[in-house]
PDB file of C-alpha atoms and ligand atoms in Angstrom:
ATOM      1  CA  UNK G  18      43.064 -20.574  27.022  1.00 80.00           C
ATOM      2  CA  UNK G  19      46.019 -22.477  25.568  1.00 85.00           C
ATOM      3  CA  UNK G  20      46.009 -25.864  27.304  1.00 93.00           C
ATOM      4  CA  UNK G  21      49.270 -27.273  25.947  1.00 95.00           C
ATOM      5  CA  UNK G  22      51.726 -25.952  28.563  1.00 96.00           C
ATOM      6  CA  UNK G  23      49.294 -26.498  31.428  1.00 96.00           C
ATOM      7  CA  UNK G  24      48.729 -30.127  30.431  1.00 97.00           C
ATOM      8  CA  UNK G  25      52.449 -30.759  29.964  1.00 97.00           C
ATOM      9  CA  UNK G  26      53.287 -29.355  33.422  1.00 97.00           C
ATOM     10  CA  UNK G  27      50.587 -31.250  35.265  1.00 98.00           C
ATOM     11  CA  UNK G  28      51.413 -34.432  33.355  1.00 98.00           C
ATOM     12  CA  UNK G  29      55.049 -34.195  34.467  1.00 98.00           C
ATOM     13  CA  UNK G  30      54.090 -33.603  38.118  1.00 97.00           C
ATOM     14  CA  UNK G  31      51.536 -36.383  38.298  1.00 98.00           C
ATOM     15  CA  UNK G  32      53.795 -38.833  36.455  1.00 97.00           C
ATOM     16  CA  UNK G  33      56.479 -38.270  39.087  1.00 97.00           C
ATOM     17  CA  UNK G  34      54.076 -38.914  41.988  1.00 96.00           C
ATOM     18  CA  UNK G  35      53.859 -42.251  43.723  1.00 96.00           C
ATOM     19  CA  UNK G  36      50.991 -44.314  42.289  1.00 95.00           C
ATOM     20  CA  UNK G  37      48.966 -45.650  45.217  1.00 96.00           C
ATOM     21  CA  UNK G  38      46.620 -47.605  42.955  1.00 96.00           C
ATOM     22  CA  UNK G  39      46.630 -51.266  41.896  1.00 97.00           C
ATOM     23  CA  UNK G  40      45.783 -53.117  38.678  1.00 97.00           C
ATOM     24  CA  UNK G  41      42.394 -54.855  38.682  1.00 94.00           C
ATOM     25  CA  UNK G  42      42.935 -58.583  39.002  1.00 90.00           C
ATOM     26  CA  UNK G  43      39.400 -59.855  38.538  1.00 90.00           C
ATOM     27  CA  UNK G  44      39.658 -59.573  34.738  1.00 92.00           C
ATOM     28  CA  UNK G  45      42.827 -61.596  34.021  1.00 91.00           C
ATOM     29  CA  UNK G  46      43.874 -59.706  30.865  1.00 92.00           C
ATOM     30  CA  UNK G  47      43.596 -56.302  32.563  1.00 93.00           C
ATOM     31  CA  UNK G  48      46.087 -57.449  35.190  1.00 94.00           C
ATOM     32  CA  UNK G  49      48.674 -57.848  32.393  1.00 94.00           C
ATOM     33  CA  UNK G  50      48.639 -54.202  31.269  1.00 96.00           C
ATOM     34  CA  UNK G  51      51.813 -52.114  31.821  1.00 97.00           C
ATOM     35  CA  UNK G  52      50.961 -50.229  35.053  1.00 97.00           C
ATOM     36  CA  UNK G  53      53.168 -47.259  34.112  1.00 97.00           C
ATOM     37  CA  UNK G  54      51.157 -46.245  31.052  1.00 98.00           C
ATOM     38  CA  UNK G  55      49.878 -42.692  31.332  1.00 98.00           C
ATOM     39  CA  UNK G  56      48.227 -40.642  28.622  1.00 98.00           C
ATOM     40  CA  UNK G  57      46.090 -37.500  28.403  1.00 98.00           C
ATOM     41  CA  UNK G  58      44.229 -35.935  25.486  1.00 98.00           C
ATOM     42  CA  UNK G  59      41.986 -32.885  25.262  1.00 98.00           C
ATOM     43  CA  UNK G  60      39.664 -31.839  22.414  1.00 97.00           C
ATOM     44  CA  UNK G  61      38.065 -28.411  22.704  1.00 96.00           C
ATOM     45  CA  UNK G  62      35.113 -26.639  21.130  1.00 95.00           C
ATOM     46  CA  UNK G  63      37.548 -24.028  19.780  1.00 93.00           C
ATOM     47  CA  UNK G  64      39.374 -26.802  17.898  1.00 88.00           C
ATOM     48  CA  UNK G  65      42.387 -27.453  20.105  1.00 92.00           C
ATOM     49  CA  UNK G  66      43.424 -31.094  19.951  1.00 95.00           C
ATOM     50  CA  UNK G  67      46.358 -31.888  22.175  1.00 97.00           C
ATOM     51  CA  UNK G  68      47.734 -34.949  23.932  1.00 98.00           C
ATOM     52  CA  UNK G  69      50.738 -36.152  25.938  1.00 98.00           C
ATOM     53  CA  UNK G  70      52.272 -39.471  26.977  1.00 98.00           C
ATOM     54  CA  UNK G  71      50.574 -42.701  25.933  1.00 98.00           C
ATOM     55  CA  UNK G  72      47.607 -40.869  24.438  1.00 98.00           C
ATOM     56  CA  UNK G  73      47.707 -42.827  21.149  1.00 98.00           C
ATOM     57  CA  UNK G  74      47.801 -46.287  22.688  1.00 98.00           C
ATOM     58  CA  UNK G  75      44.491 -48.098  22.784  1.00 98.00           C
ATOM     59  CA  UNK G  76      43.203 -49.587  26.024  1.00 98.00           C
ATOM     60  CA  UNK G  77      40.073 -51.320  27.293  1.00 98.00           C
ATOM     61  CA  UNK G  78      37.521 -48.579  27.982  1.00 98.00           C
ATOM     62  CA  UNK G  79      35.287 -50.911  30.059  1.00 98.00           C
ATOM     63  CA  UNK G  80      32.567 -48.949  31.883  1.00 98.00           C
ATOM     64  CA  UNK G  81      33.148 -45.771  29.871  1.00 98.00           C
ATOM     65  CA  UNK G  82      31.248 -47.674  27.164  1.00 98.00           C
ATOM     66  CA  UNK G  83      28.190 -47.722  29.458  1.00 98.00           C
ATOM     67  CA  UNK G  84      27.601 -44.077  28.540  1.00 98.00           C
ATOM     68  CA  UNK G  85      27.466 -45.035  24.866  1.00 98.00           C
ATOM     69  CA  UNK G  86      25.141 -48.007  25.324  1.00 98.00           C
ATOM     70  CA  UNK G  87      22.865 -45.834  27.476  1.00 98.00           C
ATOM     71  CA  UNK G  88      22.792 -43.166  24.763  1.00 98.00           C
ATOM     72  CA  UNK G  89      21.809 -45.658  22.081  1.00 98.00           C
ATOM     73  CA  UNK G  90      19.091 -47.196  24.290  1.00 98.00           C
ATOM     74  CA  UNK G  91      17.835 -43.689  25.175  1.00 98.00           C
ATOM     75  CA  UNK G  92      17.581 -42.832  21.482  1.00 97.00           C
ATOM     76  CA  UNK G  93      15.630 -46.016  20.838  1.00 97.00           C
ATOM     77  CA  UNK G  94      13.221 -45.916  23.805  1.00 97.00           C
ATOM     78  CA  UNK G  95      13.124 -42.238  24.818  1.00 96.00           C
ATOM     79  CA  UNK G  96      11.951 -41.440  28.358  1.00 96.00           C
ATOM     80  CA  UNK G  97      10.412 -44.946  28.733  1.00 97.00           C
ATOM     81  CA  UNK G  98      13.927 -46.104  29.533  1.00 98.00           C
ATOM     82  CA  UNK G  99      13.571 -44.659  33.054  1.00 98.00           C
ATOM     83  CA  UNK G 100      10.862 -47.228  33.821  1.00 98.00           C
ATOM     84  CA  UNK G 101      13.578 -49.896  33.638  1.00 98.00           C
ATOM     85  CA  UNK G 102      16.489 -48.085  35.316  1.00 98.00           C
ATOM     86  CA  UNK G 103      16.572 -45.286  37.900  1.00 98.00           C
ATOM     87  CA  UNK G 104      18.691 -42.106  37.945  1.00 98.00           C
ATOM     88  CA  UNK G 105      19.995 -42.075  41.522  1.00 97.00           C
ATOM     89  CA  UNK G 106      23.558 -42.509  42.753  1.00 96.00           C
ATOM     90  CA  UNK G 107      23.876 -45.954  44.305  1.00 93.00           C
ATOM     91  CA  UNK G 108      26.423 -45.207  47.013  1.00 91.00           C
ATOM     92  CA  UNK G 109      27.573 -48.799  46.502  1.00 91.00           C
ATOM     93  CA  UNK G 110      30.301 -50.570  44.525  1.00 92.00           C
ATOM     94  CA  UNK G 111      29.799 -50.835  40.750  1.00 92.00           C
ATOM     95  CA  UNK G 112      29.192 -54.582  40.924  1.00 92.00           C
ATOM     96  CA  UNK G 113      26.994 -54.655  44.027  1.00 93.00           C
ATOM     97  CA  UNK G 114      23.885 -56.857  44.294  1.00 92.00           C
ATOM     98  CA  UNK G 115      22.738 -55.237  47.519  1.00 92.00           C
ATOM     99  CA  UNK G 116      19.951 -52.847  46.520  1.00 93.00           C
ATOM    100  CA  UNK G 117      18.374 -54.956  43.801  1.00 94.00           C
ATOM    101  CA  UNK G 118      16.230 -57.164  45.999  1.00 93.00           C
ATOM    102  CA  UNK G 119      14.545 -54.334  47.925  1.00 93.00           C
ATOM    103  CA  UNK G 120      14.251 -52.223  44.811  1.00 94.00           C
ATOM    104  CA  UNK G 121      12.623 -55.056  42.857  1.00 95.00           C
ATOM    105  CA  UNK G 122      15.198 -55.394  40.110  1.00 97.00           C
ATOM    106  CA  UNK G 123      15.231 -51.726  39.072  1.00 97.00           C
ATOM    107  CA  UNK G 124      18.914 -50.759  39.174  1.00 97.00           C
ATOM    108  CA  UNK G 125      19.765 -47.432  40.805  1.00 97.00           C
ATOM    109  CA  UNK G 126      21.348 -46.024  37.633  1.00 97.00           C
ATOM    110  CA  UNK G 127      22.582 -47.105  34.178  1.00 98.00           C
ATOM    111  CA  UNK G 128      26.296 -46.903  35.086  1.00 97.00           C
ATOM    112  CA  UNK G 129      26.478 -49.563  37.786  1.00 97.00           C
ATOM    113  CA  UNK G 130      26.784 -53.062  36.306  1.00 97.00           C
ATOM    114  CA  UNK G 131      23.160 -53.941  37.146  1.00 97.00           C
ATOM    115  CA  UNK G 132      21.943 -50.887  35.207  1.00 98.00           C
ATOM    116  CA  UNK G 133      24.235 -51.508  32.251  1.00 98.00           C
ATOM    117  CA  UNK G 134      22.969 -55.104  32.040  1.00 98.00           C
ATOM    118  CA  UNK G 135      19.383 -53.829  31.792  1.00 98.00           C
ATOM    119  CA  UNK G 136      20.527 -51.396  29.083  1.00 98.00           C
ATOM    120  CA  UNK G 137      22.178 -54.291  27.200  1.00 98.00           C
ATOM    121  CA  UNK G 138      18.874 -56.179  27.498  1.00 98.00           C
ATOM    122  CA  UNK G 139      17.052 -53.192  25.944  1.00 98.00           C
ATOM    123  CA  UNK G 140      19.525 -53.083  23.027  1.00 98.00           C
ATOM    124  CA  UNK G 141      19.028 -56.804  22.516  1.00 98.00           C
ATOM    125  CA  UNK G 142      15.250 -56.340  22.299  1.00 98.00           C
ATOM    126  CA  UNK G 143      15.334 -53.252  20.094  1.00 98.00           C
ATOM    127  CA  UNK G 144      18.067 -54.081  17.566  1.00 98.00           C
ATOM    128  CA  UNK G 145      18.274 -56.844  14.949  1.00 98.00           C
ATOM    129  CA  UNK G 146      22.034 -57.193  15.216  1.00 98.00           C
ATOM    130  CA  UNK G 147      22.937 -55.434  18.476  1.00 98.00           C
ATOM    131  CA  UNK G 148      26.679 -56.120  18.490  1.00 98.00           C
ATOM    132  CA  UNK G 149      27.244 -54.767  14.985  1.00 98.00           C
ATOM    133  CA  UNK G 150      24.726 -51.925  15.291  1.00 98.00           C
ATOM    134  CA  UNK G 151      26.179 -50.700  18.577  1.00 98.00           C
ATOM    135  CA  UNK G 152      29.688 -50.636  17.091  1.00 98.00           C
ATOM    136  CA  UNK G 153      28.422 -48.814  13.988  1.00 98.00           C
ATOM    137  CA  UNK G 154      26.731 -46.249  16.260  1.00 98.00           C
ATOM    138  CA  UNK G 155      29.944 -45.596  18.217  1.00 98.00           C
ATOM    139  CA  UNK G 156      31.975 -45.272  15.020  1.00 97.00           C
ATOM    140  CA  UNK G 157      29.415 -42.925  13.532  1.00 96.00           C
ATOM    141  CA  UNK G 158      29.413 -40.515  16.507  1.00 94.00           C
ATOM    142  CA  UNK G 159      33.129 -39.951  16.111  1.00 91.00           C
ATOM    143  CA  UNK G 160      33.536 -40.538  12.345  1.00 93.00           C
ATOM    144  CA  UNK G 161      36.128 -43.097  13.377  1.00 94.00           C
ATOM    145  CA  UNK G 162      36.069 -46.526  11.734  1.00 97.00           C
ATOM    146  CA  UNK G 163      39.125 -47.602  13.707  1.00 97.00           C
ATOM    147  CA  UNK G 164      37.180 -48.503  16.873  1.00 98.00           C
ATOM    148  CA  UNK G 165      36.702 -52.198  17.676  1.00 98.00           C
ATOM    149  CA  UNK G 166      35.753 -54.710  20.322  1.00 98.00           C
ATOM    150  CA  UNK G 167      38.467 -56.903  21.792  1.00 98.00           C
ATOM    151  CA  UNK G 168      37.324 -60.514  21.597  1.00 97.00           C
ATOM    152  CA  UNK G 169      40.250 -61.420  23.861  1.00 96.00           C
ATOM    153  CA  UNK G 170      39.216 -59.058  26.674  1.00 96.00           C
ATOM    154  CA  UNK G 171      35.553 -60.049  26.329  1.00 97.00           C
ATOM    155  CA  UNK G 172      36.501 -63.757  26.583  1.00 96.00           C
ATOM    156  CA  UNK G 173      38.825 -63.060  29.511  1.00 93.00           C
ATOM    157  CA  UNK G 174      36.041 -61.352  31.450  1.00 94.00           C
ATOM    158  CA  UNK G 175      33.401 -63.895  30.487  1.00 93.00           C
ATOM    159  CA  UNK G 176      35.444 -66.751  31.887  1.00 92.00           C
ATOM    160  CA  UNK G 177      35.407 -65.292  35.396  1.00 92.00           C
ATOM    161  CA  UNK G 178      32.441 -62.911  35.285  1.00 93.00           C
ATOM    162  CA  UNK G 179      30.574 -64.667  38.078  1.00 95.00           C
ATOM    163  CA  UNK G 180      29.279 -61.501  39.725  1.00 95.00           C
ATOM    164  CA  UNK G 181      27.866 -60.183  36.471  1.00 97.00           C
ATOM    165  CA  UNK G 182      26.350 -63.606  35.767  1.00 97.00           C
ATOM    166  CA  UNK G 183      24.768 -63.521  39.240  1.00 97.00           C
ATOM    167  CA  UNK G 184      23.512 -59.950  38.736  1.00 97.00           C
ATOM    168  CA  UNK G 185      21.968 -60.734  35.374  1.00 98.00           C
ATOM    169  CA  UNK G 186      20.206 -63.876  36.596  1.00 98.00           C
ATOM    170  CA  UNK G 187      18.995 -62.086  39.724  1.00 97.00           C
ATOM    171  CA  UNK G 188      17.490 -59.224  37.696  1.00 98.00           C
ATOM    172  CA  UNK G 189      15.946 -61.802  35.352  1.00 98.00           C
ATOM    173  CA  UNK G 190      14.282 -63.467  38.361  1.00 98.00           C
ATOM    174  CA  UNK G 191      12.875 -60.063  39.314  1.00 97.00           C
ATOM    175  CA  UNK G 192      11.456 -59.560  35.810  1.00 98.00           C
ATOM    176  CA  UNK G 193      13.623 -56.682  34.540  1.00 98.00           C
ATOM    177  CA  UNK G 194      15.676 -58.727  32.023  1.00 98.00           C
ATOM    178  CA  UNK G 195      13.511 -59.812  29.086  1.00 98.00           C
ATOM    179  CA  UNK G 196      16.012 -61.835  27.032  1.00 98.00           C
ATOM    180  CA  UNK G 197      18.076 -64.900  27.744  1.00 98.00           C
ATOM    181  CA  UNK G 198      20.653 -63.867  30.432  1.00 98.00           C
ATOM    182  CA  UNK G 199      23.501 -65.562  28.519  1.00 98.00           C
ATOM    183  CA  UNK G 200      22.787 -63.380  25.464  1.00 98.00           C
ATOM    184  CA  UNK G 201      22.564 -60.223  27.602  1.00 98.00           C
ATOM    185  CA  UNK G 202      25.904 -61.046  29.250  1.00 98.00           C
ATOM    186  CA  UNK G 203      27.576 -61.712  25.890  1.00 98.00           C
ATOM    187  CA  UNK G 204      26.525 -58.294  24.603  1.00 98.00           C
ATOM    188  CA  UNK G 205      27.500 -56.621  27.902  1.00 98.00           C
ATOM    189  CA  UNK G 206      31.018 -58.137  27.850  1.00 98.00           C
ATOM    190  CA  UNK G 207      31.466 -57.104  24.220  1.00 98.00           C
ATOM    191  CA  UNK G 208      30.374 -53.538  24.984  1.00 98.00           C
ATOM    192  CA  UNK G 209      32.849 -53.340  27.900  1.00 98.00           C
ATOM    193  CA  UNK G 210      35.653 -54.677  25.672  1.00 98.00           C
ATOM    194  CA  UNK G 211      35.693 -51.679  23.304  1.00 98.00           C
ATOM    195  CA  UNK G 212      39.219 -50.352  22.819  1.00 98.00           C
ATOM    196  CA  UNK G 213      40.151 -46.730  22.215  1.00 98.00           C
ATOM    197  CA  UNK G 214      42.977 -44.371  23.011  1.00 98.00           C
ATOM    198  CA  UNK G 215      42.689 -41.030  24.793  1.00 98.00           C
ATOM    199  CA  UNK G 216      42.477 -39.095  21.509  1.00 98.00           C
ATOM    200  CA  UNK G 217      39.629 -41.334  20.246  1.00 98.00           C
ATOM    201  CA  UNK G 218      37.811 -40.785  23.542  1.00 98.00           C
ATOM    202  CA  UNK G 219      38.138 -37.009  23.782  1.00 98.00           C
ATOM    203  CA  UNK G 220      37.053 -36.618  20.144  1.00 97.00           C
ATOM    204  CA  UNK G 221      34.137 -39.018  20.516  1.00 97.00           C
ATOM    205  CA  UNK G 222      32.752 -37.478  23.702  1.00 98.00           C
ATOM    206  CA  UNK G 223      33.012 -33.865  22.574  1.00 97.00           C
ATOM    207  CA  UNK G 224      29.410 -34.030  21.300  1.00 97.00           C
ATOM    208  CA  UNK G 225      28.277 -34.062  24.941  1.00 98.00           C
ATOM    209  CA  UNK G 226      29.981 -30.659  25.330  1.00 98.00           C
ATOM    210  CA  UNK G 227      28.077 -29.539  22.232  1.00 97.00           C
ATOM    211  CA  UNK G 228      24.477 -30.068  23.429  1.00 97.00           C
ATOM    212  CA  UNK G 229      24.409 -33.550  21.915  1.00 97.00           C
ATOM    213  CA  UNK G 230      25.359 -32.516  18.351  1.00 97.00           C
ATOM    214  CA  UNK G 231      28.259 -33.849  16.314  1.00 94.00           C
ATOM    215  CA  UNK G 232      31.037 -31.294  16.040  1.00 88.00           C
ATOM    216  CA  UNK G 233      31.767 -31.964  12.381  1.00 86.00           C
ATOM    217  CA  UNK G 234      28.391 -31.535  10.693  1.00 86.00           C
ATOM    218  CA  UNK G 235      26.217 -30.600  13.703  1.00 90.00           C
ATOM    219  CA  UNK G 236      23.991 -33.696  13.272  1.00 93.00           C
ATOM    220  CA  UNK G 237      22.107 -34.279  16.545  1.00 96.00           C
ATOM    221  CA  UNK G 238      23.067 -37.520  18.280  1.00 97.00           C
ATOM    222  CA  UNK G 239      20.797 -36.563  21.190  1.00 97.00           C
ATOM    223  CA  UNK G 240      18.352 -33.715  21.770  1.00 97.00           C
ATOM    224  CA  UNK G 241      19.625 -30.900  23.997  1.00 96.00           C
ATOM    225  CA  UNK G 242      17.486 -32.149  26.875  1.00 97.00           C
ATOM    226  CA  UNK G 243      18.739 -35.721  26.488  1.00 97.00           C
ATOM    227  CA  UNK G 244      22.338 -34.525  26.318  1.00 98.00           C
ATOM    228  CA  UNK G 245      21.854 -32.498  29.509  1.00 97.00           C
ATOM    229  CA  UNK G 246      20.459 -35.585  31.246  1.00 98.00           C
ATOM    230  CA  UNK G 247      23.395 -37.791  30.202  1.00 98.00           C
ATOM    231  CA  UNK G 248      25.829 -35.190  31.576  1.00 98.00           C
ATOM    232  CA  UNK G 249      23.796 -35.008  34.798  1.00 98.00           C
ATOM    233  CA  UNK G 250      24.016 -38.797  35.194  1.00 98.00           C
ATOM    234  CA  UNK G 251      27.762 -38.737  34.558  1.00 98.00           C
ATOM    235  CA  UNK G 252      28.072 -36.056  37.226  1.00 97.00           C
ATOM    236  CA  UNK G 253      26.028 -37.899  39.860  1.00 97.00           C
ATOM    237  CA  UNK G 254      26.753 -41.574  39.070  1.00 97.00           C
ATOM    238  CA  UNK G 255      29.844 -41.767  36.811  1.00 97.00           C
ATOM    239  CA  UNK G 256      32.246 -42.882  39.551  1.00 96.00           C
ATOM    240  CA  UNK G 257      29.980 -45.209  41.539  1.00 91.00           C
ATOM    241  CA  UNK G 258      30.445 -44.719  45.281  1.00 92.00           C
ATOM    242  CA  UNK G 259      33.135 -42.136  44.537  1.00 96.00           C
ATOM    243  CA  UNK G 260      30.903 -39.857  42.450  1.00 96.00           C
ATOM    244  CA  UNK G 261      30.697 -37.330  45.285  1.00 96.00           C
ATOM    245  CA  UNK G 262      34.480 -37.327  45.625  1.00 96.00           C
ATOM    246  CA  UNK G 263      34.945 -36.777  41.874  1.00 97.00           C
ATOM    247  CA  UNK G 264      32.485 -33.850  41.929  1.00 97.00           C
ATOM    248  CA  UNK G 265      34.266 -32.490  45.012  1.00 97.00           C
ATOM    249  CA  UNK G 266      37.805 -32.789  43.654  1.00 97.00           C
ATOM    250  CA  UNK G 267      37.336 -32.398  39.883  1.00 98.00           C
ATOM    251  CA  UNK G 268      33.919 -30.818  39.378  1.00 97.00           C
ATOM    252  CA  UNK G 269      33.041 -32.157  35.922  1.00 98.00           C
ATOM    253  CA  UNK G 270      30.634 -34.747  34.531  1.00 98.00           C
ATOM    254  CA  UNK G 271      32.748 -37.818  33.846  1.00 98.00           C
ATOM    255  CA  UNK G 272      32.916 -41.588  33.549  1.00 98.00           C
ATOM    256  CA  UNK G 273      35.580 -44.071  34.531  1.00 98.00           C
ATOM    257  CA  UNK G 274      36.327 -47.669  33.602  1.00 97.00           C
ATOM    258  CA  UNK G 275      38.340 -50.429  35.277  1.00 97.00           C
ATOM    259  CA  UNK G 276      40.744 -50.304  32.326  1.00 97.00           C
ATOM    260  CA  UNK G 277      42.056 -47.100  33.992  1.00 98.00           C
ATOM    261  CA  UNK G 278      40.418 -44.616  31.622  1.00 98.00           C
ATOM    262  CA  UNK G 279      38.422 -41.523  32.547  1.00 98.00           C
ATOM    263  CA  UNK G 280      36.508 -39.188  30.249  1.00 98.00           C
ATOM    264  CA  UNK G 281      35.370 -35.804  31.596  1.00 98.00           C
ATOM    265  CA  UNK G 282      33.312 -33.119  29.909  1.00 98.00           C
ATOM    266  CA  UNK G 283      33.034 -29.395  30.367  1.00 97.00           C
ATOM    267  CA  UNK G 284      29.822 -28.374  28.544  1.00 96.00           C
ATOM    268  CA  UNK G 285      30.451 -25.802  25.798  1.00 96.00           C
ATOM    269  CA  UNK G 286      34.227 -26.071  26.266  1.00 96.00           C
ATOM    270  CA  UNK G 287      36.010 -29.422  26.062  1.00 97.00           C
ATOM    271  CA  UNK G 288      36.244 -33.164  26.548  1.00 98.00           C
ATOM    272  CA  UNK G 289      39.370 -34.578  28.210  1.00 98.00           C
ATOM    273  CA  UNK G 290      40.479 -38.218  28.471  1.00 98.00           C
ATOM    274  CA  UNK G 291      43.072 -39.642  30.850  1.00 98.00           C
ATOM    275  CA  UNK G 292      44.449 -43.172  31.033  1.00 98.00           C
ATOM    276  CA  UNK G 293      46.490 -44.632  33.885  1.00 98.00           C
ATOM    277  CA  UNK G 294      45.760 -48.320  34.630  1.00 98.00           C
ATOM    278  CA  UNK G 295      46.273 -48.500  38.409  1.00 98.00           C
ATOM    279  CA  UNK G 296      42.983 -48.047  40.252  1.00 97.00           C
ATOM    280  CA  UNK G 297      42.088 -46.753  43.699  1.00 96.00           C
ATOM    281  CA  UNK G 298      39.958 -48.786  46.104  1.00 95.00           C
ATOM    282  CA  UNK G 299      36.720 -47.675  44.408  1.00 94.00           C
ATOM    283  CA  UNK G 300      37.889 -48.911  40.989  1.00 94.00           C
ATOM    284  CA  UNK G 301      38.721 -45.481  39.512  1.00 96.00           C
ATOM    285  CA  UNK G 302      42.114 -44.540  38.032  1.00 98.00           C
ATOM    286  CA  UNK G 303      44.310 -43.186  40.835  1.00 98.00           C
ATOM    287  CA  UNK G 304      46.488 -40.917  38.692  1.00 98.00           C
ATOM    288  CA  UNK G 305      43.626 -40.121  36.341  1.00 98.00           C
ATOM    289  CA  UNK G 306      41.705 -38.539  39.214  1.00 98.00           C
ATOM    290  CA  UNK G 307      44.843 -36.715  40.412  1.00 98.00           C
ATOM    291  CA  UNK G 308      45.503 -35.321  36.944  1.00 98.00           C
ATOM    292  CA  UNK G 309      41.945 -34.044  36.486  1.00 98.00           C
ATOM    293  CA  UNK G 310      41.872 -32.530  39.968  1.00 98.00           C
ATOM    294  CA  UNK G 311      45.031 -30.554  39.163  1.00 98.00           C
ATOM    295  CA  UNK G 312      43.776 -29.654  35.714  1.00 98.00           C
ATOM    296  CA  UNK G 313      40.462 -28.150  36.816  1.00 97.00           C
ATOM    297  CA  UNK G 314      42.165 -26.390  39.751  1.00 97.00           C
ATOM    298  CA  UNK G 315      44.951 -24.798  37.698  1.00 96.00           C
ATOM    299  CA  UNK G 316      42.668 -23.758  34.820  1.00 95.00           C
ATOM    300  CA  UNK G 317      39.841 -22.829  37.177  1.00 94.00           C
ATOM    301  CA  UNK G 318      37.598 -24.607  34.692  1.00 91.00           C
ATOM    302  CA  UNK G 319      35.176 -26.780  36.585  1.00 90.00           C
ATOM    303  CA  UNK G 320      31.422 -26.391  36.377  1.00 92.00           C
ATOM    304  CA  UNK G 321      31.145 -25.316  40.027  1.00 89.00           C
TER     305      UNK G 321
HETATM  306  N1  LIG N 423      33.798 -50.407  36.384  1.00 65.15           N
HETATM  307  C1  LIG N 423      33.981 -51.097  35.287  1.00 65.15           C
HETATM  308  O1  LIG N 423      34.646 -50.666  34.348  1.00 65.15           O
HETATM  309  C2  LIG N 423      33.392 -52.476  35.302  1.00 65.15           C
HETATM  310  C3  LIG N 423      33.242 -53.098  33.936  1.00 65.15           C
HETATM  311  C4  LIG N 423      33.568 -54.552  33.921  1.00 65.15           C
HETATM  312  N2  LIG N 423      33.392 -55.066  32.594  1.00 65.15           N
HETATM  313  C5  LIG N 423      32.674 -55.325  34.900  1.00 65.15           C
HETATM  314  O2  LIG N 423      31.587 -55.655  34.539  1.00 65.15           O
HETATM  315  O3  LIG N 423      33.030 -55.591  36.007  1.00 65.15           O
END
């Protein structure tokens, strides 16, 4: 299927729609982003690489990076990782503290903030220089040296990250954070501050459509089983308490971030990235979800 015309048409329609979302205000620098930015980029297994709009402008990928930190921790610890973090949808907001007390500090899944903090703690324990090694890992997956953290965004979030500070200390008190909470939070904020554009994202994530192997030289990043499990988690937990809605409307494994980005994967076929900064009430890109809903409906390419 040639995606170019389809993407152009849907892009035009969705761009013209009213945007019922709002910029996130709890991270001061994200509230300064131009709300009208809108980009889409697809990379396919049959080598199509096509984008429209602001698809070459970098943005803060925020929680999309939680997939990458999980993958690195999974490579380092293997299945033991599931002793520290569960694999169930939370049905609660991404930054909720609610379930932790009853569930004794084991976060519901690695994509809510509580889970991603435990993953950051694992990276801190397992790596000598976690910040540099995580970045090198991300660059290596996509053969792209032009991926960096934003120290400005990380500092902006750190200044007001009271909920994450509370979460991290609470999990520490329950015994599931092994390192100093301040160090875990520093690494977590850096991970969330990664910047990429839609083309970077769709190229990087294509390995999850390829059973966990790099497209270029077929090096395994993950085993086939591990890759299947990451896609399953993206499907069931990638959009927090809107994961059911995303499966219902779009029907692909995916992950969102409060920077307004979404990555979605169709195994064996493609990875597609969308960026539109205004978010719906659940913290997912309003137009990003609209675009992907149209895209999988028009192409009839969803996994269901
Ligand atoms: N959903 C998100 O993208 C949240 C990530 C953000 N850094 C936070 O911790 O709140």
